[in-house]
mmCIF file of C-alpha atoms in Angstrom:
data_model
loop_
_atom_site.group_PDB
_atom_site.id
_atom_site.type_symbol
_atom_site.label_atom_id
_atom_site.label_comp_id
_atom_site.label_asym_id
_atom_site.label_seq_id
_atom_site.Cartn_x
_atom_site.Cartn_y
_atom_site.Cartn_z
ATOM 1 C CA UNK G 138 8.860 -13.916 -10.325
ATOM 2 C CA UNK G 139 7.962 -10.216 -10.542
ATOM 3 C CA UNK G 140 10.052 -7.561 -8.825
ATOM 4 C CA UNK G 141 9.359 -3.886 -8.149
ATOM 5 C CA UNK G 142 12.352 -1.681 -7.296
ATOM 6 C CA UNK G 143 12.604 1.967 -6.256
ATOM 7 C CA UNK G 144 16.157 3.329 -6.250
ATOM 8 C CA UNK G 145 17.259 6.731 -4.946
ATOM 9 C CA UNK G 146 13.839 8.340 -5.400
ATOM 10 C CA UNK G 147 13.745 12.110 -4.882
ATOM 11 C CA UNK G 148 10.830 14.466 -5.389
ATOM 12 C CA UNK G 149 10.311 18.120 -4.509
ATOM 13 C CA UNK G 150 6.845 19.664 -4.605
ATOM 14 C CA UNK G 151 6.406 23.427 -4.171
ATOM 15 C CA UNK G 152 9.805 23.727 -2.590
ATOM 16 C CA UNK G 153 9.247 20.870 -0.125
ATOM 17 C CA UNK G 154 11.256 17.678 -0.507
ATOM 18 C CA UNK G 155 8.710 14.903 -0.055
ATOM 19 C CA UNK G 156 10.954 12.013 -1.123
ATOM 20 C CA UNK G 157 14.638 12.061 -0.237
ATOM 21 C CA UNK G 158 16.743 9.214 -1.601
ATOM 22 C CA UNK G 159 14.173 6.467 -1.080
ATOM 23 C CA UNK G 160 15.242 2.920 -2.039
ATOM 24 C CA UNK G 161 12.868 -0.005 -1.485
ATOM 25 C CA UNK G 162 11.895 -3.192 -3.294
ATOM 26 C CA UNK G 163 9.264 -5.904 -3.218
ATOM 27 C CA UNK G 164 8.811 -9.179 -5.087
ATOM 28 C CA UNK G 165 6.116 -11.728 -5.856
ATOM 29 C CA UNK G 166 4.340 -13.240 -2.869
ATOM 30 C CA UNK G 167 5.158 -10.387 -0.496
ATOM 31 C CA UNK G 168 3.437 -7.296 0.882
ATOM 32 C CA UNK G 169 5.337 -4.057 1.469
ATOM 33 C CA UNK G 170 3.899 -1.683 4.074
ATOM 34 C CA UNK G 171 4.435 2.083 4.000
ATOM 35 C CA UNK G 172 3.883 3.459 7.498
ATOM 36 C CA UNK G 173 3.889 7.071 8.620
ATOM 37 C CA UNK G 174 1.918 10.113 9.662
ATOM 38 C CA UNK G 175 0.062 12.372 7.242
ATOM 39 C CA UNK G 176 2.513 14.251 5.054
ATOM 40 C CA UNK G 177 5.341 11.751 5.466
ATOM 41 C CA UNK G 178 5.416 10.950 1.742
ATOM 42 C CA UNK G 179 3.564 7.613 1.580
ATOM 43 C CA UNK G 180 1.156 8.641 -1.165
ATOM 44 C CA UNK G 181 3.852 10.411 -3.184
ATOM 45 C CA UNK G 182 6.011 7.304 -3.102
ATOM 46 C CA UNK G 183 3.062 5.207 -4.219
ATOM 47 C CA UNK G 184 2.332 7.627 -7.054
ATOM 48 C CA UNK G 185 5.903 7.244 -8.234
ATOM 49 C CA UNK G 186 5.731 3.447 -7.964
ATOM 50 C CA UNK G 187 2.611 3.323 -10.137
ATOM 51 C CA UNK G 188 3.898 5.702 -12.809
ATOM 52 C CA UNK G 189 1.396 8.440 -11.927
ATOM 53 C CA UNK G 190 4.214 10.817 -11.033
ATOM 54 C CA UNK G 191 7.724 11.332 -12.391
ATOM 55 C CA UNK G 192 10.668 11.557 -10.004
ATOM 56 C CA UNK G 193 13.207 14.386 -9.977
ATOM 57 C CA UNK G 194 15.991 11.867 -9.344
ATOM 58 C CA UNK G 195 16.181 8.102 -9.042
ATOM 59 C CA UNK G 196 13.998 5.556 -10.784
ATOM 60 C CA UNK G 197 11.327 2.886 -10.466
ATOM 61 C CA UNK G 198 11.803 -0.450 -12.215
ATOM 62 C CA UNK G 199 9.414 -3.330 -12.741
ATOM 63 C CA UNK G 200 11.080 -6.551 -13.842
ATOM 64 C CA UNK G 201 14.102 -4.586 -15.011
ATOM 65 C CA UNK G 202 12.070 -2.147 -17.128
ATOM 66 C CA UNK G 203 12.168 1.475 -16.025
ATOM 67 C CA UNK G 204 9.011 3.557 -15.612
ATOM 68 C CA UNK G 205 9.038 6.665 -17.774
ATOM 69 C CA UNK G 206 11.513 5.107 -20.188
ATOM 70 C CA UNK G 207 10.565 1.505 -20.965
ATOM 71 C CA UNK G 208 7.079 1.578 -19.399
ATOM 72 C CA UNK G 209 4.444 4.252 -18.880
ATOM 73 C CA UNK G 210 2.663 2.239 -16.198
ATOM 74 C CA UNK G 211 3.093 -1.104 -14.501
ATOM 75 C CA UNK G 212 1.107 -3.667 -16.516
ATOM 76 C CA UNK G 213 -1.641 -5.564 -14.717
ATOM 77 C CA UNK G 214 -1.636 -3.306 -11.669
ATOM 78 C CA UNK G 215 -4.646 -2.483 -9.522
ATOM 79 C CA UNK G 216 -4.681 0.573 -7.306
ATOM 80 C CA UNK G 217 -6.621 2.675 -4.844
ATOM 81 C CA UNK G 218 -4.698 5.902 -4.263
ATOM 82 C CA UNK G 219 -6.172 8.572 -2.007
ATOM 83 C CA UNK G 220 -9.975 8.716 -2.404
ATOM 84 C CA UNK G 221 -12.082 6.374 -4.561
ATOM 85 C CA UNK G 222 -13.946 8.029 -7.436
ATOM 86 C CA UNK G 223 -16.704 6.433 -9.507
ATOM 87 C CA UNK G 224 -19.640 7.494 -11.654
ATOM 88 C CA UNK G 225 -22.341 8.837 -9.352
ATOM 89 C CA UNK G 226 -25.335 7.632 -11.358
ATOM 90 C CA UNK G 227 -24.298 3.983 -11.573
ATOM 91 C CA UNK G 228 -24.433 1.094 -9.126
ATOM 92 C CA UNK G 229 -21.394 -0.706 -7.726
ATOM 93 C CA UNK G 230 -21.806 -3.486 -10.278
ATOM 94 C CA UNK G 231 -22.214 -1.088 -13.198
ATOM 95 C CA UNK G 232 -19.150 0.926 -12.194
ATOM 96 C CA UNK G 233 -17.004 -2.185 -11.981
ATOM 97 C CA UNK G 234 -18.315 -3.357 -15.345
ATOM 98 C CA UNK G 235 -16.634 -0.323 -16.917
ATOM 99 C CA UNK G 236 -13.358 -1.112 -15.188
ATOM 100 C CA UNK G 237 -13.653 -4.780 -16.165
ATOM 101 C CA UNK G 238 -14.057 -3.741 -19.813
ATOM 102 C CA UNK G 239 -10.743 -1.867 -19.607
ATOM 103 C CA UNK G 240 -9.009 -4.838 -17.995
ATOM 104 C CA UNK G 241 -10.511 -7.402 -20.352
ATOM 105 C CA UNK G 242 -11.414 -10.999 -19.618
ATOM 106 C CA UNK G 243 -13.323 -10.286 -16.383
ATOM 107 C CA UNK G 244 -16.733 -11.970 -16.357
ATOM 108 C CA UNK G 245 -19.813 -10.508 -14.672
ATOM 109 C CA UNK G 246 -19.746 -13.288 -12.090
ATOM 110 C CA UNK G 247 -16.182 -12.313 -11.152
ATOM 111 C CA UNK G 248 -17.387 -8.727 -10.666
ATOM 112 C CA UNK G 249 -20.194 -9.864 -8.380
ATOM 113 C CA UNK G 250 -17.745 -12.040 -6.479
ATOM 114 C CA UNK G 251 -15.382 -9.128 -5.844
ATOM 115 C CA UNK G 252 -18.215 -6.869 -4.692
ATOM 116 C CA UNK G 253 -19.339 -9.505 -2.192
ATOM 117 C CA UNK G 254 -15.718 -10.149 -1.158
ATOM 118 C CA UNK G 255 -15.334 -6.571 0.117
ATOM 119 C CA UNK G 256 -18.608 -6.725 2.045
ATOM 120 C CA UNK G 257 -21.031 -5.087 -0.383
ATOM 121 C CA UNK G 258 -24.158 -6.539 -1.981
ATOM 122 C CA UNK G 259 -23.727 -7.054 -5.756
ATOM 123 C CA UNK G 260 -27.545 -6.900 -6.111
ATOM 124 C CA UNK G 261 -27.761 -3.470 -4.447
ATOM 125 C CA UNK G 262 -29.536 -1.084 -6.843
ATOM 126 C CA UNK G 263 -28.456 2.089 -5.056
ATOM 127 C CA UNK G 264 -26.348 4.503 -7.063
ATOM 128 C CA UNK G 265 -22.803 5.380 -6.041
ATOM 129 C CA UNK G 266 -23.895 8.864 -4.951
ATOM 130 C CA UNK G 267 -26.082 7.202 -2.300
ATOM 131 C CA UNK G 268 -23.197 5.228 -0.775
ATOM 132 C CA UNK G 269 -21.764 5.938 2.640
ATOM 133 C CA UNK G 270 -18.046 6.754 2.899
ATOM 134 C CA UNK G 271 -17.330 3.208 4.032
ATOM 135 C CA UNK G 272 -19.230 1.719 1.097
ATOM 136 C CA UNK G 273 -17.311 3.946 -1.330
ATOM 137 C CA UNK G 274 -14.038 2.826 0.212
ATOM 138 C CA UNK G 275 -15.003 -0.837 -0.120
ATOM 139 C CA UNK G 276 -15.894 -0.345 -3.768
ATOM 140 C CA UNK G 277 -12.521 1.315 -4.343
ATOM 141 C CA UNK G 278 -10.803 -1.724 -2.846
ATOM 142 C CA UNK G 279 -12.915 -4.042 -5.010
ATOM 143 C CA UNK G 280 -11.823 -2.131 -8.106
ATOM 144 C CA UNK G 281 -8.150 -2.381 -7.078
ATOM 145 C CA UNK G 282 -8.263 -6.167 -6.778
ATOM 146 C CA UNK G 283 -10.604 -6.804 -9.716
ATOM 147 C CA UNK G 284 -9.122 -9.235 -12.231
ATOM 148 C CA UNK G 285 -6.412 -10.489 -9.826
ATOM 149 C CA UNK G 286 -3.727 -7.942 -10.784
ATOM 150 C CA UNK G 287 -0.047 -8.838 -10.479
ATOM 151 C CA UNK G 288 0.620 -5.731 -8.360
ATOM 152 C CA UNK G 289 -1.867 -4.212 -5.898
ATOM 153 C CA UNK G 290 -1.434 -0.690 -4.481
ATOM 154 C CA UNK G 291 -3.700 0.331 -1.595
ATOM 155 C CA UNK G 292 -3.379 3.799 -0.080
ATOM 156 C CA UNK G 293 -4.949 4.095 3.405
ATOM 157 C CA UNK G 294 -7.382 1.266 2.597
ATOM 158 C CA UNK G 295 -8.973 1.206 6.072
ATOM 159 C CA UNK G 296 -10.153 4.836 5.893
ATOM 160 C CA UNK G 297 -13.873 5.067 6.790
ATOM 161 C CA UNK G 298 -14.133 1.290 7.320
ATOM 162 C CA UNK G 299 -15.707 -0.297 10.380
ATOM 163 C CA UNK G 300 -14.066 -3.115 12.348
ATOM 164 C CA UNK G 301 -14.866 -5.707 9.700
ATOM 165 C CA UNK G 302 -12.605 -3.781 7.343
ATOM 166 C CA UNK G 303 -9.556 -4.955 9.251
ATOM 167 C CA UNK G 304 -10.456 -8.575 8.585
ATOM 168 C CA UNK G 305 -10.867 -7.648 4.924
ATOM 169 C CA UNK G 306 -7.294 -6.349 4.780
ATOM 170 C CA UNK G 307 -6.021 -9.579 6.348
ATOM 171 C CA UNK G 308 -7.809 -11.610 3.653
ATOM 172 C CA UNK G 309 -6.545 -9.406 0.829
ATOM 173 C CA UNK G 310 -2.954 -9.682 2.043
ATOM 174 C CA UNK G 311 -3.222 -13.475 2.303
ATOM 175 C CA UNK G 312 -4.669 -13.676 -1.200
ATOM 176 C CA UNK G 313 -1.906 -11.470 -2.631
ATOM 177 C CA UNK G 314 0.754 -13.723 -1.147
ATOM 178 C CA UNK G 315 -0.979 -16.985 -2.031
ATOM 179 C CA UNK G 316 -1.315 -16.177 -5.722
ATOM 180 C CA UNK G 317 2.202 -14.730 -5.940
ATOM 181 C CA UNK G 318 1.309 -11.094 -6.529
ATOM 182 C CA UNK G 319 3.031 -8.004 -5.112
ATOM 183 C CA UNK G 320 1.222 -5.869 -2.553
ATOM 184 C CA UNK G 321 2.047 -2.302 -1.505
ATOM 185 C CA UNK G 322 -0.101 -0.921 1.319
ATOM 186 C CA UNK G 323 0.271 2.601 2.728
ATOM 187 C CA UNK G 324 -1.276 3.358 6.105
ATOM 188 C CA UNK G 325 -0.826 5.262 9.345
ATOM 189 C CA UNK G 326 -2.336 2.187 11.056
ATOM 190 C CA UNK G 327 0.765 0.473 12.415
ATOM 191 C CA UNK G 328 -1.164 -2.428 13.963
ATOM 192 C CA UNK G 329 -2.766 -3.374 10.651
ATOM 193 C CA UNK G 330 0.540 -3.191 8.802
ATOM 194 C CA UNK G 331 2.256 -5.386 11.383
ATOM 195 C CA UNK G 332 -0.354 -8.062 10.686
ATOM 196 C CA UNK G 333 -0.304 -8.005 6.904
ATOM 197 C CA UNK G 334 3.126 -6.760 5.739
ATOM 198 C CA UNK G 335 6.323 -8.745 5.320
ATOM 199 C CA UNK G 336 8.356 -5.536 5.392
ATOM 200 C CA UNK G 337 7.477 -2.098 6.721
ATOM 201 C CA UNK G 338 8.981 1.174 5.543
ATOM 202 C CA UNK G 339 8.635 3.948 8.076
ATOM 203 C CA UNK G 340 8.180 7.682 7.623
ATOM 204 C CA UNK G 341 11.179 8.844 5.656
ATOM 205 C CA UNK G 342 11.307 5.289 4.360
ATOM 206 C CA UNK G 343 14.198 3.631 6.099
ATOM 207 C CA UNK G 344 13.557 -0.113 5.993
ATOM 208 C CA UNK G 345 12.615 -2.395 8.897
ATOM 209 C CA UNK G 346 12.966 -5.916 7.498
ATOM 210 C CA UNK G 347 11.449 -9.342 8.174
ATOM 211 C CA UNK G 348 9.345 -8.194 11.108
ATOM 212 C CA UNK G 349 7.189 -11.312 11.118
ATOM 213 C CA UNK G 350 10.253 -13.497 11.420
ATOM 214 C CA UNK G 351 12.071 -11.627 14.162
ATOM 215 C CA UNK G 352 9.370 -10.168 16.378
ATOM 216 C CA UNK G 353 6.686 -7.524 16.622
ATOM 217 C CA UNK G 354 7.451 -3.928 15.777
ATOM 218 C CA UNK G 355 6.658 -1.729 18.798
ATOM 219 C CA UNK G 356 3.830 0.730 18.295
ATOM 220 C CA UNK G 357 6.113 3.649 19.088
ATOM 221 C CA UNK G 358 8.167 3.080 15.925
ATOM 222 C CA UNK G 359 5.156 4.007 13.812
ATOM 223 C CA UNK G 360 4.336 7.183 15.754
ATOM 224 C CA UNK G 361 6.092 10.468 15.117
ATOM 225 C CA UNK G 362 6.785 13.443 17.307
ATOM 226 C CA UNK G 363 9.314 11.954 19.729
ATOM 227 C CA UNK G 364 12.863 10.660 19.688
ATOM 228 C CA UNK G 365 13.454 6.961 20.337
ATOM 229 C CA UNK G 366 16.600 4.995 21.122
ATOM 230 C CA UNK G 367 15.868 1.352 20.354
ATOM 231 C CA UNK G 368 18.146 -1.642 20.796
ATOM 232 C CA UNK G 369 17.915 -4.057 17.899
ATOM 233 C CA UNK G 370 19.328 -7.576 18.155
ATOM 234 C CA UNK G 371 20.851 -9.741 15.469
ATOM 235 C CA UNK G 372 17.691 -11.864 15.032
ATOM 236 C CA UNK G 373 19.436 -15.049 16.211
ATOM 237 C CA UNK G 374 19.006 -14.556 19.930
ATOM 238 C CA UNK G 375 22.647 -13.549 20.400
ATOM 239 C CA UNK G 376 24.073 -10.731 22.456
ATOM 240 C CA UNK G 377 25.073 -8.624 19.470
ATOM 241 C CA UNK G 378 22.953 -5.598 18.898
ATOM 242 C CA UNK G 379 22.842 -2.321 17.058
ATOM 243 C CA UNK G 380 21.674 0.954 18.524
ATOM 244 C CA UNK G 381 18.935 2.490 16.395
ATOM 245 C CA UNK G 382 18.033 6.136 16.764
ATOM 246 C CA UNK G 383 14.925 7.493 15.084
ATOM 247 C CA UNK G 384 14.443 11.230 15.266
ATOM 248 C CA UNK G 385 11.185 12.802 14.157
ATOM 249 C CA UNK G 386 11.657 16.053 12.301
ATOM 250 C CA UNK G 387 9.029 17.918 10.275
ATOM 251 C CA UNK G 388 6.791 14.866 10.246
ATOM 252 C CA UNK G 389 9.470 12.534 8.898
ATOM 253 C CA UNK G 390 11.615 9.905 10.543
ATOM 254 C CA UNK G 391 15.328 10.069 9.941
ATOM 255 C CA UNK G 392 18.019 7.718 11.176
ATOM 256 C CA UNK G 393 19.752 4.417 10.742
ATOM 257 C CA UNK G 394 17.931 1.092 10.646
ATOM 258 C CA UNK G 395 19.226 -2.339 11.672
ATOM 259 C CA UNK G 396 17.856 -5.783 10.922
ATOM 260 C CA UNK G 397 17.025 -8.039 13.862
ATOM 261 C CA UNK G 398 14.914 -8.784 16.910
ATOM 262 C CA UNK G 399 13.443 -5.822 18.729
ATOM 263 C CA UNK G 400 14.441 -6.109 22.370
ATOM 264 C CA UNK G 401 11.932 -4.516 24.735
#
C-alpha cells in the first residue's frame, strides 16, 4: 500500500501566497481531484507533490519518506504538468521510446499500446511539430501513464481534447484504481472530476470527502466568484447537518468543510 501525504504546505511566489496550510493525502487504488479556477494553486500543489518545487513550510511524504530530505522525487511516478513538451522532429512513437529508455523495461509493443490507448495511431509518421494541440495533449497523457507508474499526476488533462477525451479520462481513472496506483488529477472541469475522483479538493484545498459514496457534488461548489451557504448532512440519512460556508476571495475558496450528504 502506497501513501502520498501533504501536510501544512505553504508557498509564496513573488509576494503572493499560492499555498496556505494545505493538508491532503491519497493512497493506493484511489484518485484525488484538485478542482478550482485558474490561479487557485492546483498546479503549484502538484509541483510540490512531485518534488519539482520546494515548499516554504510543511512537507510532502511518500510512504513515510519526505521529499527534499529522504527523496528527490517520487519513484515510479508519471506526470503531465502544464503543457506537454516533446522533440519536434520525432514521431509519437520515437518520443516515447526515449522516455521508455529512462523508465527501463518498457517494450516497443507497450509503447504502441499506450499510443493507441490515448487515441493516437502508433504507425503515424508525422513529426510532433505537425501535431494538433489535441494530439500533443494525448501524447503527453500517454507519456504520463507509460510503464504503469505507481503514482500518476495529470494537470488539466482534458485541455484541447474533444469529447472522446472525457471517456479517456474515465478509463485512465479506472485503470489507476484497478491496478492499485495513486492518481492525482487537477482540473477546472468539475463534472469530469466528479466522475473519476474518490475525493475532491476545492480551490484553497479544503477537503470534500467520499463524494461517490454520499452523493453528487453540486456544480456550484466548483465555481468561484460567489458566496454559498450549503447544508451538509451526516451521510447516514439522519437529520444532523453542518452548515458549510464557502466564500470566494481572490480566486480562492476559504471556509469550513463537513463530511456527508449534500442536501439540495
